[in-house]
Short mmCIF file of C-alpha atoms and ligand atoms in Angstrom, two decimals:
data_model
loop_
_atom_site.label_atom_id
_atom_site.label_comp_id
_atom_site.label_asym_id
_atom_site.label_seq_id
_atom_site.Cartn_x
_atom_site.Cartn_y
_atom_site.Cartn_z
CA MET R 1 0.00 0.00 0.00
CA THR R 2 1.32 3.44 -0.84
CA MET R 3 0.53 6.71 0.82
CA THR R 4 0.30 9.76 -1.38
CA THR R 5 0.68 13.27 -0.09
CA LYS R 6 -0.17 16.68 -1.41
CA THR R 7 2.11 18.25 1.15
CA GLN R 8 4.41 20.76 -0.52
CA ILE R 9 8.11 21.30 0.18
CA ALA R 10 9.63 24.76 0.66
CA SER R 11 13.41 24.94 0.29
CA HIS R 12 14.24 27.16 3.28
CA ARG R 13 16.75 29.93 2.46
CA GLY R 14 17.41 27.88 -0.66
CA GLY R 15 18.40 24.81 1.38
CA ALA R 16 20.52 26.26 4.18
CA LEU R 17 21.98 22.97 5.43
CA VAL R 18 23.03 21.90 1.92
CA TRP R 19 24.28 25.13 0.32
CA PRO R 20 25.23 28.63 1.56
CA GLU R 21 21.88 30.18 2.51
CA ASN R 22 20.20 32.76 0.27
CA SER R 23 23.04 32.46 -2.27
CA PRO R 24 22.97 32.12 -6.05
CA THR R 25 24.34 28.58 -5.61
CA ALA R 26 21.51 27.67 -3.23
CA PHE R 27 18.85 29.09 -5.52
CA ARG R 28 20.25 27.49 -8.68
CA ASN R 29 20.35 24.09 -6.97
CA THR R 30 16.87 24.53 -5.53
CA ALA R 31 15.58 25.42 -9.00
CA ALA R 32 16.71 21.97 -10.16
CA LEU R 33 14.82 20.14 -7.39
CA PRO R 34 11.18 18.94 -7.57
CA VAL R 35 10.09 21.28 -4.77
CA GLU R 36 7.07 23.58 -4.87
CA GLN R 37 8.45 26.62 -3.03
CA VAL R 38 11.74 28.43 -2.48
CA GLU R 39 11.93 30.43 0.73
CA PHE R 40 14.11 33.53 1.14
CA ASP R 41 14.28 36.67 3.27
CA VAL R 42 14.23 40.34 2.34
CA HIS R 43 15.63 43.49 3.97
CA PRO R 44 15.69 47.03 2.52
CA THR R 45 18.97 48.82 1.80
CA ARG R 46 19.61 52.44 2.76
CA ASP R 47 18.94 53.50 -0.83
CA GLY R 48 15.71 51.61 -1.32
CA ARG R 49 16.78 48.31 -2.87
CA LEU R 50 15.65 44.92 -1.60
CA ALA R 51 18.46 42.63 -0.45
CA VAL R 52 17.89 38.88 -0.15
CA ILE R 53 19.57 37.97 3.13
CA HIS R 54 18.29 36.39 6.34
CA ASP R 55 19.80 38.39 9.17
CA ALA R 56 19.24 42.12 9.68
CA THR R 57 23.02 42.35 10.03
CA LEU R 58 25.76 41.33 7.63
CA ASP R 59 28.15 39.65 10.05
CA ARG R 60 27.05 36.00 10.01
CA THR R 61 26.69 35.35 6.29
CA THR R 62 28.95 37.93 4.59
CA ASP R 63 32.40 39.46 5.02
CA GLY R 64 30.73 42.73 6.04
CA THR R 65 29.47 44.02 9.39
CA GLY R 66 26.55 45.97 10.78
CA PRO R 67 22.93 46.41 9.69
CA VAL R 68 21.94 45.66 6.08
CA ALA R 69 19.69 48.74 6.13
CA ALA R 70 22.65 51.02 6.92
CA ARG R 71 24.28 50.18 3.57
CA THR R 72 23.59 51.19 0.00
CA TRP R 73 23.12 48.54 -2.67
CA ASP R 74 26.52 49.39 -4.18
CA GLU R 75 28.16 48.89 -0.79
CA LEU R 76 26.49 45.50 -0.41
CA GLN R 77 27.70 44.45 -3.84
CA ARG R 78 31.30 44.82 -2.68
CA LEU R 79 30.73 42.06 -0.07
CA THR R 80 30.94 38.32 -0.64
CA LEU R 81 28.74 35.61 0.80
CA LYS R 82 30.52 33.27 3.20
CA GLY R 83 30.97 29.73 1.96
CA THR R 84 30.70 30.73 -1.70
CA ASP R 85 33.26 31.27 -4.42
CA GLY R 86 32.91 35.03 -4.25
CA GLU R 87 29.16 35.21 -4.78
CA ARG R 88 27.28 38.43 -4.00
CA ILE R 89 24.03 39.23 -2.24
CA MET R 90 21.12 39.03 -4.70
CA ASP R 91 18.29 41.50 -4.89
CA LEU R 92 14.63 40.52 -5.07
CA ALA R 93 14.36 41.06 -8.83
CA ALA R 94 17.33 38.75 -9.45
CA VAL R 95 15.77 35.94 -7.41
CA VAL R 96 12.48 36.42 -9.25
CA GLY R 97 14.38 36.15 -12.52
CA LEU R 98 16.31 33.04 -11.48
CA PHE R 99 13.07 31.13 -10.89
CA ALA R 100 11.19 32.61 -13.84
CA GLY R 101 11.57 29.47 -15.97
CA THR R 102 10.40 27.12 -13.21
CA ALA R 103 7.09 26.14 -11.62
CA ILE R 104 8.50 26.93 -8.18
CA THR R 105 6.55 29.41 -6.07
CA LEU R 106 8.54 32.18 -4.40
CA ARG R 107 8.08 32.24 -0.63
CA LEU R 108 9.24 35.68 0.44
CA GLU R 109 9.70 36.50 4.12
CA LEU R 110 9.38 40.13 5.19
CA LYS R 111 11.99 40.60 7.90
CA PRO R 112 12.14 43.18 10.72
CA ASP R 113 15.24 45.28 11.44
CA HIS R 114 18.13 44.42 13.76
CA GLU R 115 16.07 45.51 16.78
CA ARG R 116 13.10 43.42 15.58
CA ARG R 117 11.12 46.53 14.60
CA PRO R 118 9.17 46.33 11.31
CA TYR R 119 10.60 48.39 8.44
CA PRO R 120 7.64 50.72 7.77
CA GLU R 121 8.40 50.97 4.04
CA LEU R 122 9.12 47.29 3.36
CA PRO R 123 5.65 45.94 2.45
CA ALA R 124 5.04 48.66 -0.16
CA MET R 125 8.56 48.27 -1.57
CA VAL R 126 8.14 44.52 -1.96
CA ALA R 127 4.70 44.96 -3.50
CA ALA R 128 6.10 47.41 -6.04
CA VAL R 129 8.96 45.13 -7.12
CA LEU R 130 6.77 42.03 -7.37
CA ARG R 131 4.27 44.01 -9.44
CA ALA R 132 6.98 45.41 -11.71
CA GLU R 133 8.43 41.93 -12.22
CA GLY R 134 5.00 40.42 -12.89
CA ALA R 135 5.61 38.01 -10.01
CA LEU R 136 2.70 38.63 -7.64
CA GLU R 137 0.78 35.57 -8.79
CA ARG R 138 3.72 33.27 -8.12
CA THR R 139 4.75 34.67 -4.76
CA VAL R 140 3.59 33.76 -1.26
CA VAL R 141 4.56 36.35 1.36
CA THR R 142 5.32 35.36 4.94
CA SER R 143 6.23 37.12 8.18
CA PHE R 144 6.34 36.49 11.90
CA GLN R 145 4.79 39.95 12.22
CA VAL R 146 1.12 39.81 11.37
CA GLU R 147 0.70 43.58 11.02
CA THR R 148 3.44 43.54 8.39
CA LEU R 149 1.46 40.96 6.42
CA ALA R 150 -1.69 43.06 6.71
CA ALA R 151 0.25 46.03 5.31
CA LEU R 152 1.48 43.92 2.41
CA ARG R 153 -2.07 42.84 1.65
CA ARG R 154 -3.17 46.46 1.54
CA ALA R 155 -0.42 47.17 -1.01
CA ALA R 156 -0.84 44.12 -3.26
CA THR R 157 -2.55 40.78 -3.75
CA PRO R 158 0.07 38.05 -3.94
CA LYS R 159 -0.64 34.35 -4.49
CA GLY R 160 -0.87 33.94 -0.74
CA THR R 161 0.16 35.17 2.67
CA ILE R 162 1.26 33.04 5.61
CA TRP R 163 1.69 34.17 9.19
CA ILE R 164 4.62 32.33 10.76
CA VAL R 165 3.60 31.82 14.37
CA SER R 166 6.51 31.81 16.79
CA ASN R 167 6.54 29.38 19.69
CA TYR R 168 6.26 32.31 22.10
CA VAL R 169 3.08 33.49 20.39
CA MET R 170 1.64 29.96 20.31
CA THR R 171 2.34 29.54 24.02
CA ASP R 172 1.36 33.01 25.20
CA VAL R 173 -1.65 33.67 22.95
CA GLY R 174 -2.85 30.09 22.56
CA LEU R 175 -4.20 28.38 19.48
CA ALA R 176 -7.67 29.95 19.68
CA GLY R 177 -6.08 33.38 19.96
CA VAL R 178 -3.74 32.69 17.04
CA ILE R 179 -6.68 31.69 14.86
CA ASP R 180 -8.57 34.83 15.89
CA VAL R 181 -5.62 37.12 15.12
CA ALA R 182 -5.06 35.50 11.72
CA ARG R 183 -8.70 35.93 10.77
CA ARG R 184 -8.89 39.54 11.95
CA HIS R 185 -5.81 40.39 9.86
CA GLY R 186 -7.15 38.65 6.77
CA VAL R 187 -4.30 36.15 6.70
CA PRO R 188 -5.50 32.87 5.17
CA ALA R 189 -2.82 30.50 6.48
CA VAL R 190 -0.46 29.99 9.39
CA SER R 191 2.87 28.21 9.72
CA ILE R 192 3.62 26.55 13.06
CA HIS R 193 6.92 25.20 14.40
CA HIS R 194 7.05 21.41 14.12
CA THR R 195 7.34 21.00 17.89
CA MET R 196 3.94 22.63 18.34
CA LEU R 197 2.16 20.77 15.53
CA ASP R 198 0.08 17.67 16.15
CA PRO R 199 -3.07 16.27 14.55
CA GLY R 200 -5.33 18.19 16.93
CA VAL R 201 -3.66 21.52 16.23
CA ALA R 202 -3.73 20.93 12.47
CA ALA R 203 -7.41 19.94 12.59
CA ALA R 204 -8.36 22.98 14.66
CA VAL R 205 -6.63 25.36 12.25
CA ARG R 206 -8.34 23.73 9.27
CA ALA R 207 -11.72 23.75 11.03
CA ALA R 208 -11.29 27.52 11.36
CA GLY R 209 -10.96 27.77 7.58
CA LEU R 210 -7.24 28.52 7.60
CA GLY R 211 -4.39 26.78 5.84
CA VAL R 212 -1.81 25.08 8.04
CA GLY R 213 1.89 24.62 7.43
CA GLY R 214 4.97 23.67 9.42
CA PHE R 215 8.40 25.18 9.74
CA ALA R 216 11.96 24.10 10.59
CA ALA R 217 11.56 20.45 9.51
CA HIS R 218 15.22 19.72 8.90
CA GLU R 219 15.61 16.11 10.07
CA ASP R 220 14.21 12.96 8.54
CA ASP R 221 11.83 12.09 11.39
CA ILE R 222 10.48 15.64 11.48
CA ILE R 223 10.06 15.72 7.71
CA ARG R 224 8.16 12.41 7.92
CA LYS R 225 5.97 13.96 10.61
CA MET R 226 5.04 16.82 8.24
CA PHE R 227 3.94 14.34 5.57
CA ALA R 228 2.04 12.24 8.13
CA LEU R 229 0.22 15.35 9.39
CA GLY R 230 -0.62 16.29 5.82
CA VAL R 231 0.21 19.98 6.30
CA ASP R 232 -0.16 22.15 3.20
CA VAL R 233 3.54 22.97 3.06
CA PHE R 234 6.61 22.96 5.28
CA THR R 235 9.97 24.70 5.21
CA THR R 236 13.15 22.68 5.42
CA ASP R 237 16.88 23.35 5.24
CA ARG R 238 17.19 19.84 3.69
CA PRO R 239 15.02 20.01 0.57
CA ASP R 240 17.06 17.13 -0.85
CA ARG R 241 16.01 14.86 2.03
CA ALA R 242 12.39 16.05 1.87
CA VAL R 243 12.25 15.22 -1.85
CA ALA R 244 13.71 11.75 -1.23
CA LEU R 245 11.38 11.00 1.67
CA ARG R 246 8.33 12.14 -0.27
CA ALA R 247 9.34 9.97 -3.24
CA ALA R 248 9.61 7.00 -0.87
CA LEU R 249 5.97 7.55 0.15
CA GLY R 250 4.95 6.76 -3.41
MG1 MG I 1 12.87 33.06 6.40
#
């Protein structure tokens, strides 16, 4: 007997445990995988460009230092990404272009600044670039910050929006509260950390009319759990393993 799944795979930061995260190498390799989504993170530069990088600061993943938003795009282009052969930070339009010939949905995370404050201008900037690139209908926008998602939805109508619910929010607000907040902000789906997902939680979210996904499924047993739960989609730093495990399900 085989078990089929409709659960989709999102290559998190382009497969951060396989390739240097949010790098051209990661995105090119993800584009060659049978995954449904590629996840990446966006911060604004000082001069109004959109840099694809996870942290609000440059230190961990580049040879630069300090906040991304304190630098101009030209300054960022003089930096190299750690673990690569001299690759540079990409901007949003370049990532859109790299996946243009694929069926892979872009999963764009709107990040806050280095003090975890939302960038007021970021939702409108992202909306403008996605519109200019003709990419709204193939982009799902995510954020841990639900007001940021609401702002994005006022500026544009992407393929979808997903509120990533932190473990603190799940614990402190509770599942009923999370569902209520998502509905009141017009967000149609939530993503929940794998440690807080079980069949009851998934069923309750679905019963409320919301989509349910999982995040941070990097190990085989956790990836298998995502398929067993039948979540809509999950993010993983090991898209190669997720693809193999899904194929094994038949
Ligand atoms: Mg992210």
